[in-house]
mmCIF file of C-alpha atoms in Angstrom:
data_model
loop_
_atom_site.group_PDB
_atom_site.id
_atom_site.type_symbol
_atom_site.label_atom_id
_atom_site.label_comp_id
_atom_site.label_asym_id
_atom_site.label_seq_id
_atom_site.Cartn_x
_atom_site.Cartn_y
_atom_site.Cartn_z
ATOM 1 C CA UNK P 1 113.144 43.252 87.722
ATOM 2 C CA UNK P 2 110.963 45.986 89.242
ATOM 3 C CA UNK P 3 109.689 48.357 86.578
ATOM 4 C CA UNK P 4 107.847 51.638 87.406
ATOM 5 C CA UNK P 5 106.871 54.439 85.138
ATOM 6 C CA UNK P 6 108.745 57.689 85.627
ATOM 7 C CA UNK P 7 109.924 59.702 88.701
ATOM 8 C CA UNK P 8 108.167 62.826 89.937
ATOM 9 C CA UNK P 9 109.484 66.268 89.300
ATOM 10 C CA UNK P 10 112.948 66.854 90.829
ATOM 11 C CA UNK P 11 111.534 69.192 93.523
ATOM 12 C CA UNK P 12 109.794 66.088 95.109
ATOM 13 C CA UNK P 13 112.955 64.030 95.289
ATOM 14 C CA UNK P 14 114.243 63.006 98.772
ATOM 15 C CA UNK P 15 117.130 60.945 97.282
ATOM 16 C CA UNK P 16 118.737 60.202 93.860
ATOM 17 C CA UNK P 17 117.394 56.665 93.261
ATOM 18 C CA UNK P 18 114.298 54.883 92.117
ATOM 19 C CA UNK P 19 111.063 55.970 93.917
ATOM 20 C CA UNK P 20 112.772 59.100 95.355
ATOM 21 C CA UNK P 21 109.583 60.725 96.577
ATOM 22 C CA UNK P 22 109.342 60.392 100.447
ATOM 23 C CA UNK P 23 105.579 60.368 100.065
ATOM 24 C CA UNK P 24 105.701 57.289 97.907
ATOM 25 C CA UNK P 25 105.410 54.077 100.009
ATOM 26 C CA UNK P 26 107.675 51.813 97.930
ATOM 27 C CA UNK P 27 110.527 51.624 100.472
ATOM 28 C CA UNK P 28 108.135 51.398 103.389
ATOM 29 C CA UNK P 29 106.514 48.446 101.675
ATOM 30 C CA UNK P 30 109.865 46.804 101.064
ATOM 31 C CA UNK P 31 110.852 47.520 104.718
ATOM 32 C CA UNK P 32 107.687 45.797 106.011
ATOM 33 C CA UNK P 33 107.838 42.902 103.520
ATOM 34 C CA UNK P 34 111.467 41.983 104.167
ATOM 35 C CA UNK P 35 112.231 43.315 107.643
ATOM 36 C CA UNK P 36 108.768 43.923 109.297
ATOM 37 C CA UNK P 37 109.813 47.584 109.603
ATOM 38 C CA UNK P 38 108.346 50.394 107.473
ATOM 39 C CA UNK P 39 111.221 52.693 108.420
ATOM 40 C CA UNK P 40 113.964 50.095 107.756
ATOM 41 C CA UNK P 41 115.323 52.175 104.699
ATOM 42 C CA UNK P 42 114.653 55.566 106.272
ATOM 43 C CA UNK P 43 117.524 57.792 107.372
ATOM 44 C CA UNK P 44 116.706 58.361 111.084
ATOM 45 C CA UNK P 45 113.911 60.855 111.538
ATOM 46 C CA UNK P 46 114.721 62.574 108.229
ATOM 47 C CA UNK P 47 112.162 62.648 105.381
ATOM 48 C CA UNK P 48 114.286 60.537 103.030
ATOM 49 C CA UNK P 49 115.448 56.951 102.477
ATOM 50 C CA UNK P 50 119.029 55.686 102.265
ATOM 51 C CA UNK P 51 119.753 54.928 98.547
ATOM 52 C CA UNK P 52 122.954 53.004 99.443
ATOM 53 C CA UNK P 53 121.251 50.788 101.890
ATOM 54 C CA UNK P 54 118.439 50.090 99.233
ATOM 55 C CA UNK P 55 121.033 49.395 96.520
ATOM 56 C CA UNK P 56 122.925 46.926 98.759
ATOM 57 C CA UNK P 57 119.710 45.191 99.749
ATOM 58 C CA UNK P 58 118.473 44.927 96.114
ATOM 59 C CA UNK P 59 121.865 43.590 94.932
ATOM 60 C CA UNK P 60 121.995 41.078 97.818
ATOM 61 C CA UNK P 61 118.488 39.785 96.999
ATOM 62 C CA UNK P 62 118.886 39.828 93.172
ATOM 63 C CA UNK P 63 116.193 42.441 92.484
ATOM 64 C CA UNK P 64 116.818 44.861 89.654
ATOM 65 C CA UNK P 65 115.035 48.102 89.094
ATOM 66 C CA UNK P 66 114.375 49.997 85.937
ATOM 67 C CA UNK P 67 111.896 52.648 84.760
ATOM 68 C CA UNK P 68 109.718 51.774 81.854
ATOM 69 C CA UNK P 69 109.715 55.449 80.659
ATOM 70 C CA UNK P 70 112.959 57.219 79.862
ATOM 71 C CA UNK P 71 111.579 60.517 78.791
ATOM 72 C CA UNK P 72 108.146 61.991 79.485
ATOM 73 C CA UNK P 73 106.255 65.214 80.008
ATOM 74 C CA UNK P 74 104.374 65.611 83.265
ATOM 75 C CA UNK P 75 101.346 67.687 81.987
ATOM 76 C CA UNK P 76 100.310 68.733 85.532
ATOM 77 C CA UNK P 77 103.647 68.830 87.268
ATOM 78 C CA UNK P 78 102.736 66.192 89.898
ATOM 79 C CA UNK P 79 103.716 62.524 90.095
ATOM 80 C CA UNK P 80 100.470 61.127 88.698
ATOM 81 C CA UNK P 81 100.807 58.760 85.730
ATOM 82 C CA UNK P 82 97.298 59.857 84.706
ATOM 83 C CA UNK P 83 98.713 63.008 83.093
ATOM 84 C CA UNK P 84 102.050 61.473 81.927
ATOM 85 C CA UNK P 85 102.830 61.844 78.182
ATOM 86 C CA UNK P 86 105.396 59.174 77.325
ATOM 87 C CA UNK P 87 108.068 60.366 74.873
ATOM 88 C CA UNK P 88 110.600 57.595 75.001
ATOM 89 C CA UNK P 89 110.128 54.094 76.527
ATOM 90 C CA UNK P 90 112.703 51.769 77.962
ATOM 91 C CA UNK P 91 114.991 49.955 75.458
ATOM 92 C CA UNK P 92 114.674 46.329 76.666
ATOM 93 C CA UNK P 93 117.228 45.315 73.906
ATOM 94 C CA UNK P 94 119.757 47.421 75.835
ATOM 95 C CA UNK P 95 118.548 46.466 79.390
ATOM 96 C CA UNK P 96 118.020 42.752 79.304
ATOM 97 C CA UNK P 97 121.546 41.802 78.395
ATOM 98 C CA UNK P 98 122.675 43.739 81.480
ATOM 99 C CA UNK P 99 120.513 41.443 83.656
ATOM 100 C CA UNK P 100 120.596 38.107 81.864
ATOM 101 C CA UNK P 101 119.191 36.104 84.732
ATOM 102 C CA UNK P 102 115.900 38.088 84.831
ATOM 103 C CA UNK P 103 112.922 35.838 84.218
ATOM 104 C CA UNK P 104 110.191 37.983 85.808
ATOM 105 C CA UNK P 105 109.365 41.517 85.388
ATOM 106 C CA UNK P 106 106.965 43.234 87.872
ATOM 107 C CA UNK P 107 105.321 46.556 87.414
ATOM 108 C CA UNK P 108 104.214 48.936 90.069
ATOM 109 C CA UNK P 109 100.939 50.132 88.473
ATOM 110 C CA UNK P 110 98.910 50.440 85.308
ATOM 111 C CA UNK P 111 101.015 52.784 83.214
ATOM 112 C CA UNK P 112 104.180 50.813 83.564
ATOM 113 C CA UNK P 113 102.267 47.619 82.651
ATOM 114 C CA UNK P 114 100.721 49.355 79.552
ATOM 115 C CA UNK P 115 104.148 50.705 78.369
ATOM 116 C CA UNK P 116 105.780 47.232 78.684
ATOM 117 C CA UNK P 117 102.887 45.389 77.012
ATOM 118 C CA UNK P 118 103.071 47.908 74.062
ATOM 119 C CA UNK P 119 106.753 46.803 73.583
ATOM 120 C CA UNK P 120 105.641 43.417 72.446
ATOM 121 C CA UNK P 121 105.455 42.603 68.745
ATOM 122 C CA UNK P 122 101.774 41.711 69.245
ATOM 123 C CA UNK P 123 100.564 43.756 72.326
ATOM 124 C CA UNK P 124 97.504 42.345 73.964
ATOM 125 C CA UNK P 125 94.303 44.347 73.898
ATOM 126 C CA UNK P 126 93.708 46.484 76.963
ATOM 127 C CA UNK P 127 91.011 44.000 78.079
ATOM 128 C CA UNK P 128 93.763 41.331 78.205
ATOM 129 C CA UNK P 129 96.180 43.370 80.368
ATOM 130 C CA UNK P 130 96.802 41.743 83.826
ATOM 131 C CA UNK P 131 94.805 43.275 86.545
ATOM 132 C CA UNK P 132 96.470 44.151 89.891
ATOM 133 C CA UNK P 133 98.108 41.040 91.506
ATOM 134 C CA UNK P 134 97.857 39.059 88.246
ATOM 135 C CA UNK P 135 100.517 37.886 85.736
ATOM 136 C CA UNK P 136 100.761 37.286 82.011
ATOM 137 C CA UNK P 137 103.330 35.667 79.767
ATOM 138 C CA UNK P 138 105.635 38.210 78.344
ATOM 139 C CA UNK P 139 107.316 36.860 75.108
ATOM 140 C CA UNK P 140 109.683 39.814 74.381
ATOM 141 C CA UNK P 141 111.093 39.654 70.878
ATOM 142 C CA UNK P 142 114.412 41.310 70.268
ATOM 143 C CA UNK P 143 114.247 44.318 68.029
ATOM 144 C CA UNK P 144 117.988 45.269 67.567
ATOM 145 C CA UNK P 145 119.446 42.598 65.441
ATOM 146 C CA UNK P 146 122.842 44.427 65.359
ATOM 147 C CA UNK P 147 123.495 43.472 68.989
ATOM 148 C CA UNK P 148 123.785 39.789 68.083
ATOM 149 C CA UNK P 149 120.122 38.885 68.584
ATOM 150 C CA UNK P 150 118.081 37.215 65.963
ATOM 151 C CA UNK P 151 115.007 39.141 64.930
ATOM 152 C CA UNK P 152 112.887 35.998 65.789
ATOM 153 C CA UNK P 153 114.656 35.345 69.065
ATOM 154 C CA UNK P 154 112.192 35.554 72.003
ATOM 155 C CA UNK P 155 113.048 36.081 75.616
ATOM 156 C CA UNK P 156 110.149 34.361 77.474
ATOM 157 C CA UNK P 157 109.501 36.341 80.631
ATOM 158 C CA UNK P 158 106.595 36.632 82.915
ATOM 159 C CA UNK P 159 105.095 40.009 83.746
ATOM 160 C CA UNK P 160 103.424 40.557 87.050
ATOM 161 C CA UNK P 161 101.262 43.679 87.848
ATOM 162 C CA UNK P 162 101.503 44.795 91.458
ATOM 163 C CA UNK P 163 99.642 47.667 93.092
ATOM 164 C CA UNK P 164 100.999 51.190 92.735
ATOM 165 C CA UNK P 165 102.795 52.369 95.757
ATOM 166 C CA UNK P 166 101.593 55.862 95.361
ATOM 167 C CA UNK P 167 99.466 57.097 98.258
ATOM 168 C CA UNK P 168 97.022 58.310 95.664
ATOM 169 C CA UNK P 169 96.264 54.752 94.680
ATOM 170 C CA UNK P 170 93.209 53.782 96.679
ATOM 171 C CA UNK P 171 94.404 50.701 98.569
ATOM 172 C CA UNK P 172 95.409 50.554 102.205
ATOM 173 C CA UNK P 173 99.140 50.229 102.942
ATOM 174 C CA UNK P 174 98.527 46.845 104.720
ATOM 175 C CA UNK P 175 96.947 45.412 101.474
ATOM 176 C CA UNK P 176 99.788 46.708 99.369
ATOM 177 C CA UNK P 177 102.268 45.086 101.747
ATOM 178 C CA UNK P 178 100.342 41.804 101.571
ATOM 179 C CA UNK P 179 100.400 41.949 97.717
ATOM 180 C CA UNK P 180 104.123 42.479 97.543
ATOM 181 C CA UNK P 181 104.788 39.877 100.148
ATOM 182 C CA UNK P 182 102.734 37.311 98.310
ATOM 183 C CA UNK P 183 104.605 38.168 95.057
ATOM 184 C CA UNK P 184 108.137 37.986 96.590
ATOM 185 C CA UNK P 185 107.212 34.663 98.242
ATOM 186 C CA UNK P 186 105.968 33.290 94.932
ATOM 187 C CA UNK P 187 109.156 34.243 93.084
ATOM 188 C CA UNK P 188 111.461 32.879 95.807
ATOM 189 C CA UNK P 189 112.878 36.192 97.050
ATOM 190 C CA UNK P 190 111.320 35.932 100.505
#
């Protein structure tokens, strides 16, 4: 399951789906990784991607997508996570039963990784957070015992941290594509 942080302000949206900003390279990276075509998900010459084509592709490949942040304040009004104040995080007790086959989570940057690690009963210190292109065991312990999960029941997942797809992240597109390609190959999606 792909887990990012929080979308940009609505005025930056080019579609109503995950990674809606046309300036973000997420769907170009997916296009290059899976189809060797950065414009595979683009709608003609328009500055937007086709959310239905993306949904169909992700469903076909068994790739889920979910933000790690449900409610936030963008202090500067731009899409940077640097000035993102998190108000409400994702409720994995609610999300994980909807995707029961998920064994691997992958984040698209540091903020999403930090948010997920802080959901663990014993979050690792910041120095133990995975660096870009690294993984870590993610023993998620259920919190909501009213939904039939035992308080001590653990969902053993693996958390991978991939590079941010933001153009503000200082890594060449080719290197981002290579990192995502290596990940999807490793997890058997490519």
